[in-house]
Amino acid sequence: MLSFECDYNKGAHGKILKRLAETNEEPLSGYGSDKYCTMAKEKIRASCQNPEAEVHFLTGGTQTNQIVIDAMLTKYQGVIAAETGHVSQHEAGAIEFTGHKVITLPHTEGKLAAETVRRCLEEFYGDENHEHMVFPGMVYISHPTEYGTLYSLRELEELSALCREYGIPFYMDGARLGYGLASRETDVALPDIARIMDVFYIGGTKVGALCGEAVVFTHHNTPEHFLTTVKQHGALLAKGRLLGVQFDTLFTDNLYMEISRNAIETADVLKKLFKEKGYRFLLDSPANQIFIVLENDRLERLKKQVNVSFWERADEGHTVVRFATSWATTMEEIEALEELL
Amino acid sequence: MLSFECDYNKGAHGKILKRLAETNEEPLSGYGSDKYCTMAKEKIRASCQNPEAEVHFLTGGTQTNQIVIDAMLTKYQGVIAAETGHVSQHEAGAIEFTGHKVITLPHTEGKLAAETVRRCLEEFYGDENHEHMVFPGMVYISHPTEYGTLYSLRELEELSALCREYGIPFYMDGARLGYGLASRETDVALPDIARIMDVFYIGGTKVGALCGEAVVFTHHNTPEHFLTTVKQHGALLAKGRLLGVQFDTLFTDNLYMEISRNAIETADVLKKLFKEKGYRFLLDSPANQIFIVLENDRLERLKKQVNVSFWERADEGHTVVRFATSWATTMEEIEALEELL
Amino acid sequence: MLSFECDYNKGAHGKILKRLAETNEEPLSGYGSDKYCTMAKEKIRASCQNPEAEVHFLTGGTQTNQIVIDAMLTKYQGVIAAETGHVSQHEAGAIEFTGHKVITLPHTEGKLAAETVRRCLEEFYGDENHEHMVFPGMVYISHPTEYGTLYSLRELEELSALCREYGIPFYMDGARLGYGLASRETDVALPDIARIMDVFYIGGTKVGALCGEAVVFTHHNTPEHFLTTVKQHGALLAKGRLLGVQFDTLFTDNLYMEISRNAIETADVLKKLFKEKGYRFLLDSPANQIFIVLENDRLERLKKQVNVSFWERADEGHTVVRFATSWATTMEEIEALEELL
Amino acid sequence: MLSFECDYNKGAHGKILKRLAETNEEPLSGYGSDKYCTMAKEKIRASCQNPEAEVHFLTGGTQTNQIVIDAMLTKYQGVIAAETGHVSQHEAGAIEFTGHKVITLPHTEGKLAAETVRRCLEEFYGDENHEHMVFPGMVYISHPTEYGTLYSLRELEELSALCREYGIPFYMDGARLGYGLASRETDVALPDIARIMDVFYIGGTKVGALCGEAVVFTHHNTPEHFLTTVKQHGALLAKGRLLGVQFDTLFTDNLYMEISRNAIETADVLKKLFKEKGYRFLLDSPANQIFIVLENDRLERLKKQVNVSFWERADEGHTVVRFATSWATTMEEIEALEELL
């Protein structure tokens, strides 16, 4: 059985397991105060080319979204997101659980346009009764988006300028950030993100780690007593070393970018393959997720030999499925898939 | 520098790291649906001698307390706990964060007496105005307690009978459960707990794992859509394998109990040492935590060479400190400490 | 200055003030346990022709929506509502404040179609990953809607059948219920609502009372310990008599319906007037709210002499405004407005 | 049947009903923006001798406590209160409902001593692990307390100095404030409170109004967008006039103080009566609540003719009951009670 259903179906990069074993016997202090966390933060700051960046490690993506959003919003604010945003759809109400509304806006291939956000903000402040409504207090985007698409540098800067104009933070969910950065079609590098965004996270779970996301506050804007907030949310890992060692490894010798490129290279081969064989693409996706429109009976046959991800019904006879590559996808797997297609 | 400040300062048991490496390349489904989770659950059920037990894996202790309590309480209920309970004091308000009051009662060496709980319940239901108060909806204990003490089988049964009488679940925080079970002074075995409690968790973080706690609902009483609740709390790990492989290893060939005994054996040597040297004990602790009353200046000297945990001020000139052993404490470390004392 | 901006700009019906004065000196028990509450409940049950109906009094509309929805949803559920629903837009996130998502669906003139709700429910349960999403746990409608429109008996029955099919309660926000019932264009009477809905409320604030809404659970389905839930939400009025006396008066000698008809009659005259003078209607509204599309400069002039409610921008040069009549609108006010138009 | 069970068993002062009737026909804007609210605020500011004071009207006491505390605390903070505080015991968890812990401290006759609070704060900040605990973010007192006792000016100033030292607001629940101010045994006047406290409320429900509490922020410290917070909590009254007219009346010609004195005068006669007849007092209460220790059989007989409030069991054979007078207690009622005693 081949596995192309997601980018988190294998364990961790070998170097991570090796470092976990090497450091295993050392007694280390808890809750993220160990030296590996410190080293990892330093390396992330360097990769970001932002010496002011403050880095915190959390375990998973929904947890990170919940905590960052809850920590940065005041109690009467909500977060603006695309209708297709992970926080809008697939986090079981984790944002509302903390008392905050997700204010959803229309999207284009998973992306929020600055113009759309501006209209929302203008309408809100233009409404005489806006004090009876949820204040928009943050803009959330994912990059790559849930549709595998990427913001251009210019689009990010437009959204950022708009957020500054309205005095609200701009937050990027980077669950798959590595794959976005490694795309051949992007003009956005990590230092750009660390300059443009108010806060973002560098996904580990989907890019080589067993678990872990690195939240980066870019201009000394970590919310006060953030550790207490993390604890209050049940998210403070006692053995912070598990996150520190992993991110220290990922940010040593450029490993994070190197393994991200593997996902892009294997995806590129796969895209070429689909193109040659005349498959229909839902959209042009520049990173590691490929959305293909399949006839239903063909999908049924395929599913017997390949795990793919159901995305949405296209029409009566067709279904959109997602093929995802990852840091761990091998050319052998691609070739095996080629045989089947 | 010697480390006796806690039981989570080293990595994971070697067998766990080995199994993580061996299974690393296998593509596995996410969110706890992989075969290692399934195998681990089966082994835990067997160790519990309770075929009805339902097992769920979470990442950390505060997270587990928050989710179990929130999932089992109705919205207008609170949880009864000792004033010294972890949920009462050291979880940064994680229970109140979910809208529930911790109803604190007096304790004896960290333990709740059935009589104390009965009085609380009787007073509540005897009060004409109790509909204006928080309904007690659960009893929380920790075993071992925060003071390292243990409930006897009889004490657990009394509390359990009381809970059944009032129709509220009885929940055990087993962050250090292994050390309680391995104590020479207990008459409580895992199957007893799996018979008496409505829900409890088997701590992994403090007993050999990198992270992870196994929640056990003992009589088909998992709250409906518990996975959604876990997701809503930001606690659903994408790579559930990380928890599955660890608990599968811990519950293979009795490893969990074996390594728990190491903590007890090293603690026993240490206690003997303290006794011989005339140290003053705060209380008699049967498991892996030893509370010693030290002169402040002696503590200052000691702290230069040993990490211990500040517990509380005893009086003007004395401080209570905690020495903890663990699954990973070596006799060499004990001997090195002996030198210093 | 004429006032047509809303239906809550005057005090209470004279009979209510009279009854408050007559009963003022009687010592009465608190929190809704007084005899006037009891009498009012009995009269409401009779008007509903539903002897099983359980009635509870609350103070305001948003409060009522928050409490009813929070009390009836389990923690991982959300409430389905039209995008234009009061709970979706104009309650400052009161629903999310209690941890629940408002799942918004497209509307037609403020109304939810059964077909739209069915598609939402089918898509949810058809999605393999629905356990990662908020469970739809209730359907909320307002009647009259925020656009002054009304559901037909058939539409309510279709929605109700759908809710029963999916086992979720069907809830009606009746902030302006009297005006809906008194409309000449409705085929829905109060007993229909008390038969079809699982829970609804009869608005007092907008229909003759100083404050107060009567929540009706129609089939012994009041959530357990509802009084405690009301208290927990900060909504339990000490002097419940204030609500009891008001609703007792409103439901004596059919006063509620009688004063509701005044709003309809004055609205009808007003609509005729607008029609004769060639004003443009946004939609045909059968109850007490009239939405007119005005040239912006005309609106500016009008606003100097009449308070109306800004509704939304129509286009560059036009604005939609709302004229509302109420139980207290006099024909003199209508005539005065006629002069101005 | 005589009624001495509480101070909210009658309607409103006659002047309030009269003003409600006189203003009833005027069309007024909603949500507290009407002229009566404005006038009432101005008069309260004058009575407070604090021109900077910002006044907001809410409906009930628990609601006010919930909103003020939630609006002033950051998300990771809790509120310090006496174990016997209304927020600690009798609000059904309304504070925890908003995510905040009530940090309870021992009391003396319902009062918090500055020394007790200082110890709590010192221990918190002295604890190395305090980032794992709930931050104390406010001190709550009630005045008069739940035991009818009063803080002296000096005690308030000590607590206030302590709060300033730690940078946390000092909040007074004044549900019965009038009775405290009117006591013959107090040295605290309203301007003292408006100078010393950061925020407090002037209770209307228990002092002459049908409902309503006036929150006073004393130094331009109203939390930002407080109206939105009130709306979010479901507490924004559409017809704010109901609160405005009532408080305007209460603060015209010193009515609030005048009617408060009635409660004190009738309580004084009653206390004298109890003393003469040899009744046992639980404590010396300077305001309108009298706590008497009664033999159980005597209580049973009494309860057939007088409503009193059960307070607590004293011992096997005795019960503490509360007799409360109010703004509405008549000398005839006192005399009737005298007959019975």
Short mmCIF file of N, CA, C and O in Angstrom, two decimals, chain A residues 68 72 138 169-173 193 196-201 215-219 221:
data_model
loop_
_atom_site.label_atom_id
_atom_site.label_comp_id
_atom_site.label_asym_id
_atom_site.label_seq_id
_atom_site.Cartn_x
_atom_site.Cartn_y
_atom_site.Cartn_z
N VAL A 68 -1.79 31.06 20.33
CA VAL A 68 -1.33 32.35 19.79
C VAL A 68 -2.52 33.31 19.64
O VAL A 68 -2.45 34.47 20.05
N MET A 72 -3.13 36.72 21.93
CA MET A 72 -2.98 38.03 21.31
C MET A 72 -4.27 38.83 21.20
O MET A 72 -4.23 40.05 21.05
N MET A 138 -7.27 40.53 14.56
CA MET A 138 -6.09 39.84 14.05
C MET A 138 -6.44 39.32 12.67
O MET A 138 -7.60 39.04 12.38
N PRO A 169 -2.56 42.57 14.84
CA PRO A 169 -1.45 41.71 14.42
C PRO A 169 -1.79 40.83 13.22
O PRO A 169 -2.95 40.48 13.00
N PHE A 170 -0.76 40.46 12.52
CA PHE A 170 -0.86 39.65 11.30
C PHE A 170 -0.14 38.33 11.60
O PHE A 170 1.03 38.32 11.97
N TYR A 171 -0.87 37.23 11.50
CA TYR A 171 -0.38 35.94 11.98
C TYR A 171 -0.38 34.90 10.86
O TYR A 171 -1.37 34.75 10.15
N MET A 172 0.72 34.20 10.72
CA MET A 172 0.83 33.15 9.71
C MET A 172 0.94 31.77 10.34
O MET A 172 1.82 31.52 11.16
N ASP A 173 0.03 30.89 9.95
CA ASP A 173 0.07 29.48 10.32
C ASP A 173 1.01 28.81 9.33
O ASP A 173 0.68 28.66 8.15
N ILE A 193 9.43 36.69 5.98
CA ILE A 193 8.31 36.38 6.88
C ILE A 193 8.59 36.95 8.26
O ILE A 193 7.72 37.54 8.91
N ILE A 196 7.96 40.65 7.98
CA ILE A 196 6.60 41.11 7.65
C ILE A 196 5.57 40.74 8.70
O ILE A 196 4.71 41.55 9.05
N MET A 197 5.62 39.52 9.17
CA MET A 197 4.58 39.05 10.08
C MET A 197 4.82 39.59 11.50
O MET A 197 5.95 39.81 11.90
N ASP A 198 3.73 39.71 12.27
CA ASP A 198 3.88 40.00 13.69
C ASP A 198 4.19 38.73 14.46
O ASP A 198 4.93 38.74 15.43
N VAL A 199 3.61 37.65 13.99
CA VAL A 199 3.84 36.35 14.63
C VAL A 199 3.56 35.27 13.59
O VAL A 199 2.69 35.44 12.72
N PHE A 200 4.31 34.20 13.65
CA PHE A 200 4.08 33.07 12.74
C PHE A 200 4.64 31.83 13.39
O PHE A 200 5.32 31.91 14.41
N TYR A 201 4.31 30.67 12.83
CA TYR A 201 5.00 29.50 13.35
C TYR A 201 5.59 28.66 12.24
O TYR A 201 5.10 28.65 11.12
N VAL A 215 6.88 28.85 17.46
CA VAL A 215 6.20 30.14 17.31
C VAL A 215 7.23 31.25 17.37
O VAL A 215 8.08 31.26 18.26
N VAL A 216 7.14 32.19 16.44
CA VAL A 216 8.09 33.30 16.41
C VAL A 216 7.32 34.62 16.54
O VAL A 216 6.48 34.95 15.70
N PHE A 217 7.59 35.34 17.64
CA PHE A 217 7.10 36.71 17.78
C PHE A 217 8.22 37.60 17.29
O PHE A 217 9.35 37.51 17.78
N THR A 218 7.93 38.46 16.33
CA THR A 218 9.03 39.05 15.57
C THR A 218 9.58 40.36 16.11
O THR A 218 10.66 40.79 15.70
N HIS A 219 8.87 41.02 17.01
CA HIS A 219 9.39 42.32 17.47
C HIS A 219 9.11 42.55 18.96
O HIS A 219 8.45 43.51 19.33
N ASN A 221 7.19 41.16 20.88
CA ASN A 221 5.76 41.26 21.14
C ASN A 221 5.17 39.98 21.71
O ASN A 221 3.97 39.74 21.57
#
